[in-house]
XYZ file of C-alpha atoms in Angstrom:
319
model
C 0.000 0.000 0.000
C 1.429 3.363 -0.969
C 1.668 6.255 1.397
C 0.902 9.861 0.535
C 4.592 10.580 0.306
C 5.338 7.933 -2.303
C 4.318 9.991 -5.314
C 3.548 13.666 -5.312
C 1.845 13.483 -8.710
C 0.793 9.973 -9.723
C 0.747 9.812 -13.530
C -0.345 6.219 -14.066
C -4.000 5.268 -14.352
C -5.718 4.580 -11.024
C -6.733 1.062 -9.964
C -10.404 1.005 -10.928
C -11.667 -1.592 -8.449
C -9.731 -0.197 -5.484
C -10.827 3.357 -6.291
C -14.450 2.300 -6.673
C -14.404 0.502 -3.330
C -12.728 3.509 -1.674
C -15.393 5.841 -3.066
C -18.194 3.558 -1.951
C -16.763 3.263 1.544
C -16.240 7.028 1.681
C -19.877 7.612 0.782
C -21.217 5.112 3.289
C -18.884 6.298 6.059
C -20.013 9.880 5.648
C -23.585 8.806 6.401
C -22.545 7.635 9.870
C -21.625 10.209 12.544
C -18.239 9.286 13.996
C -16.989 7.375 10.928
C -14.558 9.143 8.613
C -14.822 8.978 4.855
C -11.242 10.191 4.561
C -10.097 7.270 6.680
C -11.724 4.828 4.286
C -9.825 6.380 1.363
C -6.627 6.232 3.397
C -6.882 2.580 4.348
C -7.733 1.651 0.756
C -4.349 2.991 -0.321
C -5.485 5.813 -2.611
C -5.218 8.807 -0.270
C -2.165 10.160 -2.118
C -4.083 10.064 -5.380
C -7.102 11.676 -3.746
C -5.134 14.659 -2.420
C -3.149 15.062 -5.648
C -6.229 14.836 -7.873
C -8.274 17.264 -5.789
C -5.412 19.766 -5.554
C -4.446 19.454 -9.216
C -7.973 19.792 -10.609
C -8.676 22.738 -8.308
C -5.725 24.546 -9.917
C -6.833 23.707 -13.443
C -4.164 21.031 -13.928
C -6.289 18.339 -15.533
C -4.721 15.027 -16.437
C -6.401 11.862 -17.601
C -5.300 10.040 -14.445
C -6.740 12.706 -12.126
C -10.027 13.059 -13.971
C -10.598 9.304 -14.191
C -9.730 8.832 -10.524
C -12.084 11.556 -9.287
C -14.861 10.402 -11.624
C -14.713 6.849 -10.255
C -14.392 7.982 -6.638
C -17.188 10.554 -6.734
C -19.555 8.410 -8.801
C -19.235 5.359 -6.545
C -19.655 7.515 -3.433
C -22.715 9.279 -4.844
C -24.401 6.064 -5.962
C -24.066 4.450 -2.557
C -25.026 7.593 -0.632
C -28.237 8.024 -2.628
C -29.053 4.350 -2.975
C -28.128 2.960 0.417
C -28.646 5.868 2.817
C -31.743 4.267 4.284
C -30.172 0.809 4.551
C -27.084 2.126 6.315
C -29.242 4.199 8.622
C -31.231 1.125 9.616
C -28.118 -1.022 10.101
C -26.378 1.563 12.267
C -29.500 2.146 14.330
C -30.494 -1.504 14.753
C -27.070 -3.201 14.648
C -24.880 -0.545 16.224
C -22.416 -2.926 17.881
C -21.919 -4.886 14.676
C -21.498 -1.879 12.382
C -19.291 0.249 14.625
C -17.046 -2.720 15.415
C -16.747 -3.357 11.686
C -15.778 0.261 11.062
C -13.194 0.196 13.867
C -11.575 -2.880 12.371
C -11.477 -1.297 8.915
C -10.030 1.909 10.343
C -7.226 0.329 12.371
C -6.158 -1.721 9.355
C -4.711 1.519 7.993
C -2.127 1.754 10.795
C 0.730 0.083 8.913
C 1.226 2.538 6.042
C 1.021 5.582 8.313
C 3.386 4.007 10.834
C 5.848 3.437 8.010
C 5.458 6.983 6.716
C 5.909 8.546 10.153
C 8.935 6.364 10.867
C 8.606 6.683 14.682
C 11.226 3.992 15.332
C 13.922 5.582 13.180
C 16.814 6.879 15.214
C 17.068 9.500 16.376
C 13.358 9.747 17.130
C 12.226 13.241 16.230
C 10.234 14.900 19.045
C 8.247 16.809 16.410
C 6.755 13.549 15.124
C 5.663 12.579 18.638
C 4.120 16.023 19.111
C 2.312 15.707 15.772
C 0.969 12.299 16.800
C -0.234 13.590 20.164
C -1.820 16.635 18.517
C -3.772 14.439 16.096
C -4.828 12.159 18.936
C -5.886 15.126 21.091
C -8.096 16.526 18.335
C -9.963 13.251 18.092
C -10.322 12.957 21.877
C -11.964 16.394 21.947
C -14.315 15.448 19.100
C -15.209 12.154 20.776
C -15.926 13.996 24.028
C -18.554 16.142 22.293
C -20.616 13.092 21.419
C -23.018 11.453 23.819
C -25.106 8.349 23.300
C -28.353 10.248 22.751
C -26.784 12.464 20.098
C -25.326 9.507 18.234
C -28.663 7.678 18.390
C -30.545 10.662 17.007
C -27.969 11.252 14.281
C -27.820 7.669 13.066
C -31.354 7.742 11.615
C -32.610 9.755 8.681
C -36.027 11.332 8.958
C -38.502 8.917 7.446
C -41.808 10.679 7.979
C -43.336 12.508 5.017
C -44.198 15.456 7.257
C -40.552 16.335 7.855
C -39.126 18.859 5.405
C -35.594 20.161 5.684
C -35.372 23.860 6.490
C -32.629 26.071 4.991
C -30.200 27.964 7.173
C -27.633 29.498 4.830
C -25.001 30.465 7.450
C -25.155 27.043 9.093
C -25.295 25.245 5.753
C -22.199 27.134 4.543
C -20.403 26.240 7.769
C -21.633 22.668 7.499
C -20.376 22.281 3.941
C -16.983 23.691 4.900
C -16.548 21.451 7.930
C -18.030 18.360 6.284
C -15.672 18.558 3.298
C -12.708 19.285 5.565
C -13.667 16.228 7.558
C -13.981 14.151 4.384
C -10.458 15.117 3.259
C -8.870 14.702 6.673
C -8.798 11.045 7.781
C -10.331 10.316 11.150
C -12.793 13.203 11.276
C -16.434 12.493 10.495
C -18.260 14.846 8.153
C -21.589 13.568 9.438
C -20.552 14.380 12.995
C -19.593 17.925 11.996
C -23.105 18.366 10.593
C -24.514 16.899 13.791
C -22.620 19.410 15.919
C -24.057 22.246 13.817
C -27.562 20.818 14.039
C -27.759 20.295 10.266
C -27.388 16.500 9.974
C -31.067 15.674 9.597
C -31.701 18.645 7.335
C -28.883 17.796 4.930
C -29.604 14.063 4.794
C -33.301 14.853 4.598
C -32.612 17.205 1.666
C -30.761 14.432 -0.181
C -33.752 12.133 0.294
C -36.175 14.913 -0.714
C -34.190 15.676 -3.873
C -34.251 12.002 -4.813
C -38.041 11.908 -4.300
C -38.512 15.102 -6.286
C -36.511 13.862 -9.260
C -38.395 10.560 -9.303
C -41.864 12.046 -9.425
C -42.324 14.014 -6.222
C -42.647 17.376 -7.948
C -40.657 20.567 -8.462
C -41.456 21.863 -4.969
C -39.459 19.011 -3.438
C -36.495 19.753 -5.696
C -36.538 23.477 -4.866
C -36.794 22.889 -1.113
C -33.924 20.395 -1.258
C -31.692 22.706 -3.293
C -32.161 25.570 -0.821
C -30.267 23.371 1.634
C -27.903 21.487 -0.671
C -26.596 24.360 -2.833
C -24.986 26.321 0.049
C -23.557 23.079 1.444
C -22.153 22.159 -1.967
C -20.616 25.581 -2.680
C -18.904 25.693 0.706
C -17.688 22.106 0.279
C -16.049 22.929 -3.069
C -14.241 25.969 -1.663
C -13.086 23.971 1.343
C -11.835 21.159 -0.900
C -9.772 23.562 -3.020
C -8.090 25.203 -0.034
C -7.510 22.127 2.095
C -6.395 19.760 -0.658
C -3.671 22.160 -1.777
C -2.499 22.693 1.806
C -2.385 18.938 2.384
C -0.518 18.343 -0.866
C 2.175 20.807 0.226
C 2.453 19.242 3.674
C 2.644 15.698 2.318
C 5.342 16.719 -0.155
C 7.459 18.751 2.268
C 6.813 17.238 5.710
C 5.678 13.640 5.131
C 6.885 12.268 8.488
C 5.122 15.004 10.446
C 1.937 14.414 8.465
C 2.311 10.674 8.983
C 2.565 11.169 12.737
C -0.412 13.521 12.861
C -2.555 11.268 10.673
C -1.601 8.247 12.771
C -2.826 10.042 15.896
C -6.048 11.013 14.108
C -6.524 7.453 12.853
C -6.162 5.846 16.280
C -8.170 8.555 18.014
C -11.021 8.261 15.511
C -12.039 4.931 17.034
C -12.949 6.649 20.316
C -15.973 8.389 18.791
C -17.447 5.111 17.528
C -16.681 2.802 20.463
C -19.691 0.460 20.302
C -19.805 -0.912 23.849
C -21.268 0.554 27.036
C -22.142 -0.614 30.526
C -25.233 -2.413 29.211
C -23.306 -4.487 26.659
C -23.557 -8.255 27.067
C -21.167 -11.085 26.342
C -22.997 -11.638 23.066
C -22.387 -8.008 22.117
C -18.667 -8.398 22.710
C -18.555 -11.643 20.742
C -20.432 -10.101 17.815
C -18.309 -6.973 17.949
C -15.061 -8.918 18.045
C -16.078 -10.983 15.039
C -17.115 -7.888 13.091
C -13.850 -6.159 14.043
C -11.789 -9.098 12.785
C -13.763 -9.258 9.536
C -13.353 -5.531 8.886
C -9.675 -5.520 9.821
C -8.931 -8.661 7.824
C -10.736 -7.480 4.689
C -8.964 -4.130 4.522
C -5.603 -5.570 5.583
C -5.856 -8.117 2.767
C -6.419 -5.274 0.312
C -3.345 -3.449 1.626
C -1.266 -6.541 0.863
C -2.373 -6.590 -2.766
C -0.938 -3.220 -3.738
C 2.765 -4.050 -3.288
C 2.213 -7.001 -5.619
C 0.352 -4.826 -8.105
C 3.137 -2.233 -8.001
C 5.845 -4.862 -8.363
C 4.061 -6.395 -11.345
C 3.652 -2.978 -12.971
C 7.308 -2.010 -12.400
C 8.694 -5.342 -13.585
C 10.541 -5.108 -16.923
C 8.710 -6.577 -19.886
C 10.067 -9.909 -21.020
């Protein structure tokens, strides 16, 4: 699995299957408060491509590799967000232990590449890397501390009643789009949770559902009401993506070990916000959670083992 520092500007064509899976996982993760879409891209081994493509396209530097990568990533994320929002909502609400344990396993499977990039065991150990790690961890501890069980329960379900209609709030929607996109780009931070903190989670997810209904026969009024919420969110998200992706690209190119340390702290700390067990958990809950954790960890870890072989095969001289 490559790290963000391996190639500042990947020029080869992206792996289609891996990119599609990363986009799908990013879309699904961003429906669940506490789960990071950026983390899913990271553990799938395409985070370097994601940052490079977003930064390059935002500066008008279009290449076939970047355009194809973003098209696959965005399309797969959008399809799963629109098509499976209700299913994921039900699973998270009704099978919380199973789903959050699965996400924790998938998240921690990304430890290896970041550990390698940060190089914490290289001598001499740089104090700056330790500080970066602790800073990333501290950020996630603060975010986790803002969540309580009632908030997570309320945020895990989309509004399903026909009477609910999302209400626009342009200042909050602009802030929500900015924070949600920042959270999507930065591994470990949940875009859905940022919307929850701002009180816009149900309105934004409700607007997505309303737009889908409007386009499939619900009427123009549904589309207009949905766009009043989604347009400010989308505009702010695009601006945030341009600024943050270019800043991250510079950091990854010039200070890869510091970024590796910070991202490692964020990655580990991100599991705190989605810890699935509480005082009422039973032995069955722990057994189910452990199994789901192992499945999630094993699946993503297996994918991380494939990339070195793919890279070796690609770099091998033709016979």
